[in-house]
Short mmCIF file of C-alpha atoms in Angstrom, two decimals:
data_model
loop_
_atom_site.label_atom_id
_atom_site.label_comp_id
_atom_site.label_asym_id
_atom_site.label_seq_id
_atom_site.Cartn_x
_atom_site.Cartn_y
_atom_site.Cartn_z
CA MET A 1 0.03 0.15 -0.07
CA THR A 2 1.55 3.49 -1.34
CA THR A 3 1.47 6.32 1.43
CA THR A 4 2.45 9.73 1.41
CA ARG A 5 3.10 12.55 3.37
CA ASP A 6 4.88 15.68 3.36
CA SER A 7 8.51 15.79 4.86
CA GLY A 8 10.71 19.05 5.92
CA ALA A 9 14.15 19.65 4.63
CA LEU A 10 16.24 18.13 7.44
CA ALA A 11 14.22 14.96 7.79
CA HIS A 12 16.04 13.39 4.82
CA LEU A 13 19.90 15.31 4.88
CA ASP A 14 21.32 12.50 6.67
CA ALA A 15 20.05 9.95 4.59
CA LEU A 16 20.64 11.92 1.75
CA GLY A 17 24.26 12.55 2.53
CA GLN A 18 24.76 8.87 2.33
CA LEU A 19 23.46 8.24 -1.25
CA SER A 20 26.25 8.49 -4.02
CA LEU A 21 24.05 10.80 -6.04
CA PHE A 22 24.59 13.14 -2.78
CA ARG A 23 28.53 12.65 -2.61
CA GLY A 24 29.76 15.94 -1.98
CA VAL A 25 26.84 18.22 -2.23
CA ASP A 26 26.70 21.15 0.04
CA PRO A 27 23.31 20.71 1.92
CA CYS A 28 22.48 24.26 1.47
CA ASP A 29 22.18 23.40 -2.11
CA ILE A 30 19.94 20.52 -0.91
CA ALA A 31 17.68 22.36 1.25
CA PRO A 32 15.77 24.03 -1.44
CA LEU A 33 15.03 20.41 -3.44
CA LEU A 34 13.65 19.20 0.09
CA ARG A 35 11.48 21.96 0.68
CA GLU A 36 9.07 20.68 -2.78
CA ALA A 37 9.45 16.92 -1.57
CA ARG A 38 7.23 14.50 -0.04
CA GLN A 39 8.32 11.08 1.55
CA ARG A 40 6.59 8.32 -0.17
CA ASP A 41 6.55 4.53 1.13
CA LEU A 42 5.81 1.75 -0.86
CA ALA A 43 4.93 -1.94 0.16
CA PRO A 44 6.43 -4.84 -1.94
CA GLY A 45 4.30 -5.20 -5.22
CA ASP A 46 3.03 -1.72 -5.37
CA VAL A 47 3.30 -0.33 -8.81
CA LEU A 48 5.49 2.81 -8.51
CA LEU A 49 5.08 4.11 -12.81
CA GLU A 50 2.50 2.85 -15.03
CA LYS A 51 4.52 1.99 -18.71
CA ASP A 52 2.95 4.17 -21.70
CA GLN A 53 1.74 6.95 -18.70
CA PHE A 54 3.27 10.13 -18.28
CA ASN A 55 4.97 10.89 -14.97
CA PRO A 56 5.21 14.46 -14.18
CA ARG A 57 7.35 13.71 -10.91
CA VAL A 58 10.66 12.63 -10.12
CA PHE A 59 11.39 9.82 -7.30
CA ILE A 60 14.67 9.39 -5.14
CA LEU A 61 14.89 5.94 -3.72
CA LEU A 62 16.23 6.19 -0.27
CA GLU A 63 15.45 2.78 1.21
CA GLY A 64 14.55 -0.62 -0.42
CA ARG A 65 14.59 -2.05 -4.35
CA LEU A 66 12.68 -1.64 -6.85
CA SER A 67 12.04 -3.48 -10.36
CA VAL A 68 11.88 -2.63 -13.85
CA HIS A 69 9.50 -4.72 -15.98
CA THR A 70 8.38 -4.30 -19.93
CA GLN A 71 5.31 -6.24 -18.89
CA LEU A 72 4.46 -6.94 -15.25
CA ASP A 73 4.19 -10.65 -15.91
CA ARG A 74 7.58 -10.98 -16.87
CA ASP A 75 11.10 -11.39 -15.35
CA ALA A 76 12.55 -7.25 -14.13
CA ILE A 77 14.89 -5.91 -16.87
CA ALA A 78 16.76 -4.13 -14.28
CA LEU A 79 17.08 -3.59 -10.27
CA LEU A 80 17.23 -0.37 -8.79
CA GLU A 81 18.49 0.49 -5.42
CA ALA A 82 19.20 3.15 -2.91
CA GLY A 83 20.65 6.46 -4.37
CA ASP A 84 18.57 5.73 -7.96
CA VAL A 85 16.65 8.42 -9.36
CA VAL A 86 13.15 7.21 -11.13
CA GLY A 87 10.86 8.41 -13.36
CA ASP A 88 13.68 10.89 -14.55
CA MET A 89 13.64 9.80 -18.40
CA SER A 90 10.16 10.39 -18.71
CA VAL A 91 10.37 14.09 -17.45
CA VAL A 92 13.51 14.97 -19.38
CA THR A 93 11.96 13.30 -22.85
CA GLY A 94 8.73 14.45 -22.28
CA GLN A 95 7.35 11.13 -23.18
CA PRO A 96 5.43 8.76 -21.37
CA ALA A 97 7.17 5.93 -19.54
CA SER A 98 8.55 2.90 -21.15
CA ALA A 99 8.30 0.91 -18.46
CA PHE A 100 6.76 -0.42 -15.19
CA VAL A 101 8.56 0.09 -11.93
CA ARG A 102 7.29 -2.05 -8.94
CA SER A 103 8.70 -2.40 -5.35
CA ASP A 104 10.60 -5.87 -4.69
CA THR A 105 10.48 -4.54 -1.12
CA HIS A 106 9.24 -1.98 1.49
CA CYS A 107 10.74 1.22 -0.57
CA ARG A 108 11.23 4.89 0.88
CA LEU A 109 11.25 7.35 -1.62
CA ILE A 110 11.50 11.29 -2.04
CA ASP A 111 8.96 12.41 -4.24
CA LEU A 112 9.69 15.98 -6.10
CA PRO A 113 8.28 17.77 -8.75
CA ALA A 114 10.96 17.80 -12.01
CA ASP A 115 11.83 21.48 -11.65
CA ALA A 116 13.34 21.26 -8.28
CA LEU A 117 15.98 18.41 -9.48
CA TRP A 118 16.63 20.50 -12.14
CA ALA A 119 17.15 23.43 -10.29
CA VAL A 120 19.49 21.63 -7.75
CA PHE A 121 21.26 20.34 -11.13
CA ASP A 122 21.91 24.12 -12.20
CA GLU A 123 23.36 25.38 -8.58
CA SER A 124 25.70 22.15 -7.73
CA ARG A 125 27.99 21.15 -9.63
CA PRO A 126 28.73 17.86 -7.34
CA PHE A 127 25.36 16.92 -7.79
CA ALA A 128 25.05 17.37 -11.53
CA ARG A 129 28.34 15.06 -11.85
CA ASN A 130 27.25 12.37 -9.71
CA LEU A 131 24.18 12.43 -11.96
CA LEU A 132 25.98 12.21 -14.93
CA ARG A 133 27.69 9.03 -13.23
CA LEU A 134 24.20 7.60 -12.42
CA TYR A 135 23.14 7.85 -16.12
CA VAL A 136 26.16 6.85 -17.66
CA ARG A 137 26.13 3.56 -15.24
CA ARG A 138 22.35 2.97 -16.14
CA ILE A 139 23.62 3.22 -20.05
CA ALA A 140 26.21 0.75 -19.38
CA ASN A 141 23.75 -1.79 -17.59
CA LEU A 142 21.09 -1.30 -20.56
CA ASN A 143 23.90 -2.09 -22.90
CA LEU A 144 24.53 -5.25 -20.82
CA VAL A 145 20.59 -5.65 -21.43
CA VAL A 146 20.44 -5.34 -25.02
CA ASN A 147 24.24 -7.71 -25.59
CA SER A 148 22.13 -10.33 -23.80
CA ALA A 149 19.16 -9.91 -25.75
CA GLN A 150 21.09 -10.23 -28.76
CA ARG A 151 22.96 -13.14 -27.87
CA LEU A 152 19.94 -15.01 -26.92
CA GLN A 153 18.41 -14.12 -30.01
CA GLN A 154 21.18 -15.83 -32.18
CA GLU A 155 21.18 -18.43 -29.87
CA TYR A 156 17.02 -19.10 -30.50
CA ARG A 157 17.85 -18.54 -34.40
CA VAL A 158 20.48 -21.40 -34.41
CA HIS A 159 18.41 -23.82 -32.48
CA ALA A 160 15.26 -22.87 -34.72
CA THR A 161 17.31 -23.47 -38.07
CA THR A 162 19.57 -26.19 -36.85
CA ASP A 163 19.14 -29.66 -36.63
CA PRO A 164 20.77 -30.85 -33.39
CA LEU A 165 22.40 -34.20 -34.44
CA THR A 166 23.93 -33.80 -37.54
CA GLY A 167 24.74 -29.57 -37.24
CA LEU A 168 23.21 -29.27 -40.40
CA TYR A 169 20.42 -26.77 -41.48
CA ASN A 170 16.93 -27.80 -40.91
CA ARG A 171 13.75 -28.17 -42.99
CA ARG A 172 12.68 -25.05 -41.43
CA TRP A 173 15.17 -22.87 -42.60
CA LEU A 174 15.26 -24.51 -46.27
CA ASN A 175 11.29 -23.81 -46.28
CA GLU A 176 12.34 -20.21 -45.13
CA SER A 177 15.54 -19.96 -47.37
CA LEU A 178 15.06 -21.43 -50.39
CA ALA A 179 12.53 -19.25 -51.91
CA PHE A 180 14.93 -16.26 -51.33
CA GLU A 181 18.49 -18.15 -52.88
CA ILE A 182 15.92 -18.81 -55.94
CA SER A 183 14.86 -15.12 -56.34
CA ARG A 184 18.01 -13.80 -56.24
CA ALA A 185 19.64 -16.00 -58.74
CA GLN A 186 16.95 -15.38 -60.99
CA LEU A 187 17.29 -11.56 -60.32
CA ARG A 188 21.34 -11.58 -60.83
CA LYS A 189 20.42 -14.07 -63.82
CA ARG A 190 22.89 -17.00 -61.97
CA PRO A 191 22.12 -20.56 -62.30
CA LEU A 192 21.44 -22.57 -59.25
CA THR A 193 21.26 -26.46 -58.42
CA VAL A 194 19.46 -28.11 -56.00
CA MET A 195 20.90 -31.76 -54.82
CA VAL A 196 18.62 -34.45 -52.84
CA ALA A 197 20.65 -37.34 -51.38
CA ASP A 198 19.26 -40.59 -49.31
CA ILE A 199 21.94 -42.70 -47.49
CA ASP A 200 21.31 -46.12 -49.22
CA ASN A 201 19.87 -49.07 -47.00
CA PHE A 202 19.28 -46.69 -44.37
CA LYS A 203 16.52 -49.01 -42.90
CA GLN A 204 18.03 -52.12 -42.54
CA TYR A 205 21.57 -50.41 -41.57
CA ASN A 206 19.33 -48.91 -38.84
CA ASP A 207 17.77 -52.87 -38.58
CA GLN A 208 21.05 -54.51 -38.29
CA HIS A 209 23.55 -52.23 -36.01
CA GLY A 210 20.21 -50.14 -33.78
CA HIS A 211 19.29 -46.80 -33.69
CA VAL A 212 22.52 -45.32 -31.90
CA ALA A 213 24.82 -46.38 -34.69
CA GLY A 214 22.68 -45.11 -37.53
CA ASP A 215 22.52 -41.76 -35.76
CA GLN A 216 26.41 -42.13 -35.81
CA ALA A 217 26.03 -42.35 -39.26
CA LEU A 218 24.07 -39.59 -39.54
CA LYS A 219 26.47 -37.39 -37.66
CA GLY A 220 29.42 -38.68 -39.89
CA VAL A 221 27.48 -38.57 -42.96
CA ALA A 222 26.98 -34.57 -42.37
CA ALA A 223 30.80 -34.30 -41.08
CA ALA A 224 31.75 -35.59 -44.63
CA VAL A 225 29.11 -33.65 -46.56
CA LEU A 226 30.31 -30.28 -44.89
CA VAL A 227 34.12 -30.66 -45.87
CA ALA A 228 33.16 -31.74 -49.39
CA LEU A 229 31.10 -28.85 -50.18
CA ARG A 230 32.03 -25.48 -51.68
CA GLY A 231 32.05 -22.29 -49.33
CA SER A 232 28.93 -21.06 -50.46
CA ASP A 233 26.75 -24.51 -50.52
CA MET A 234 24.44 -25.00 -47.92
CA ALA A 235 23.22 -28.46 -46.54
CA VAL A 236 19.98 -29.62 -44.76
CA ARG A 237 18.54 -32.40 -42.71
CA TYR A 238 15.45 -32.50 -44.96
CA GLY A 239 14.25 -35.41 -43.12
CA GLY A 240 14.82 -39.11 -41.61
CA GLU A 241 18.08 -39.90 -43.74
CA GLU A 242 17.63 -37.52 -46.51
CA LEU A 243 19.52 -34.56 -47.43
CA VAL A 244 19.09 -31.30 -49.48
CA VAL A 245 22.07 -29.55 -50.61
CA VAL A 246 21.57 -25.99 -52.09
CA LEU A 247 24.24 -24.57 -54.58
CA PRO A 248 24.09 -21.40 -55.55
CA GLY A 249 25.80 -20.52 -58.88
CA ALA A 250 26.26 -24.09 -59.93
CA GLU A 251 25.44 -25.40 -63.48
CA LEU A 252 24.86 -29.14 -63.72
CA GLU A 253 28.27 -29.65 -64.51
CA GLU A 254 30.07 -28.50 -61.14
CA ALA A 255 26.98 -30.16 -59.44
CA ARG A 256 28.39 -33.17 -60.64
CA LYS A 257 31.55 -32.38 -59.29
CA VAL A 258 30.26 -31.48 -55.84
CA ALA A 259 28.40 -35.03 -55.84
CA GLU A 260 31.58 -36.92 -56.97
CA ARG A 261 33.37 -35.23 -53.84
CA LEU A 262 30.51 -36.42 -51.58
CA HIS A 263 30.40 -39.93 -52.83
CA ARG A 264 34.03 -40.29 -52.10
CA ALA A 265 33.83 -38.44 -49.12
CA VAL A 266 31.14 -40.18 -47.31
CA ALA A 267 32.27 -43.78 -48.61
CA ASP A 268 35.69 -42.80 -46.82
CA GLN A 269 34.01 -41.33 -43.39
CA PRO A 270 34.72 -43.97 -40.69
CA ILE A 271 31.49 -44.26 -38.62
CA ILE A 272 32.26 -44.91 -34.86
CA GLY A 273 30.01 -46.38 -32.57
CA HIS A 274 29.61 -44.58 -29.03
CA ASP A 275 31.62 -47.72 -27.70
CA ASP A 276 34.40 -46.62 -30.13
CA THR A 277 33.60 -49.71 -32.23
CA PRO A 278 33.87 -49.27 -35.60
CA LEU A 279 30.81 -49.43 -37.63
CA PRO A 280 30.38 -49.88 -41.54
CA PRO A 281 30.84 -47.10 -44.15
CA VAL A 282 27.53 -45.52 -45.58
CA THR A 283 27.19 -44.39 -49.21
CA LEU A 284 24.56 -41.78 -50.86
CA SER A 285 22.39 -42.06 -53.70
CA ILE A 286 22.01 -38.55 -55.20
CA GLY A 287 19.79 -36.30 -57.56
CA LEU A 288 20.18 -33.12 -59.31
CA ALA A 289 17.86 -30.39 -60.41
CA ASN A 290 18.84 -27.50 -62.11
CA MET A 291 16.70 -24.15 -61.65
CA VAL A 292 14.95 -23.37 -64.70
CA GLY A 293 12.22 -20.73 -65.73
CA GLY A 294 9.97 -19.56 -62.80
CA ASP A 295 10.56 -22.78 -60.64
CA SER A 296 9.01 -22.65 -57.08
CA PRO A 297 11.05 -24.46 -54.35
CA GLU A 298 8.44 -27.13 -54.15
CA GLN A 299 9.14 -27.85 -57.78
CA LEU A 300 12.82 -27.54 -57.84
CA ILE A 301 12.66 -30.00 -54.89
CA ALA A 302 10.13 -32.49 -56.67
CA ARG A 303 12.65 -32.74 -59.79
CA ALA A 304 15.76 -33.27 -57.94
CA ASP A 305 13.93 -35.77 -55.80
CA GLN A 306 12.33 -37.76 -59.18
CA ALA A 307 16.24 -37.44 -60.02
CA LEU A 308 17.02 -39.32 -56.89
CA TYR A 309 14.62 -41.65 -57.54
CA ARG A 310 16.57 -42.48 -60.76
CA ALA A 311 19.39 -42.99 -59.15
CA LYS A 312 18.34 -45.57 -56.69
CA HIS A 313 16.70 -47.31 -59.82
CA GLN A 314 20.02 -47.57 -61.08
CA GLY A 315 21.84 -48.87 -58.16
CA ARG A 316 22.10 -46.48 -55.70
CA ASN A 317 25.79 -44.93 -54.34
CA CYS A 318 25.40 -42.90 -57.75
CA THR A 319 24.25 -39.49 -59.18
CA ALA A 320 21.54 -39.03 -61.34
CA GLU A 321 19.60 -35.68 -62.95
#
């Protein structure tokens, strides 16, 4: 429950003198500020500032802790301790408050009109210097929050677009990116080839050696594929044992060379079981399709998939177009 009461200047001089904001400030310079001040007490959970509401007053936290929230049902983005100033940014910018401020503990604050704070700012150089330090510290903390949010956003994007077993892109990434790659190739009048590859007899491999061995085979194939591809190529685990590779700038002749490197790399890739036991190597069947006309992603993948079907019928471990 919030309570507000008038307070004389002398009642707060000792408390203010202990705060970094008033370090080195002449008490005579503080007295005019306190003549305009009221003491405000907050119980835990009281909301001091409402987001998107204009706030004409400034608060100096004497005791307790406040938390700053973008939404009240979300975690705090900042914590405010004794000596911090609250509400000043809204006053300075003339804009509504950008966040909620709520008490975490019992809090005691000085509540004063903004012009009283700026009057002390104009008269006291130590106060102005201390306030500047407070703002610099606040900006530094905000930068930490922003950097942390950016890292989390990047981690989320990686998790959202990467297959956790193989480290290749996942189908979601392909659905979002292939249309862009096709449009870019068409705009630049450059070729683009899509490769669909499948591990031969993978079901039998799983049945004979177990699903853990199958996972090891998938990881081995992914590692071999990444080594064999060109720097601009993008490999995707499309589903199960099926891979899709996007080859920007590649005509079919260049794509055939890449496919041959994949065949050799996968055949030579050691597959090691979870108990360090060597497992049999695997092979790939590959289908290629070159972009033509106004191909959609679905059409291009479908043609590559048909080519893969032909490679399977030609005896596996080969490439078809």
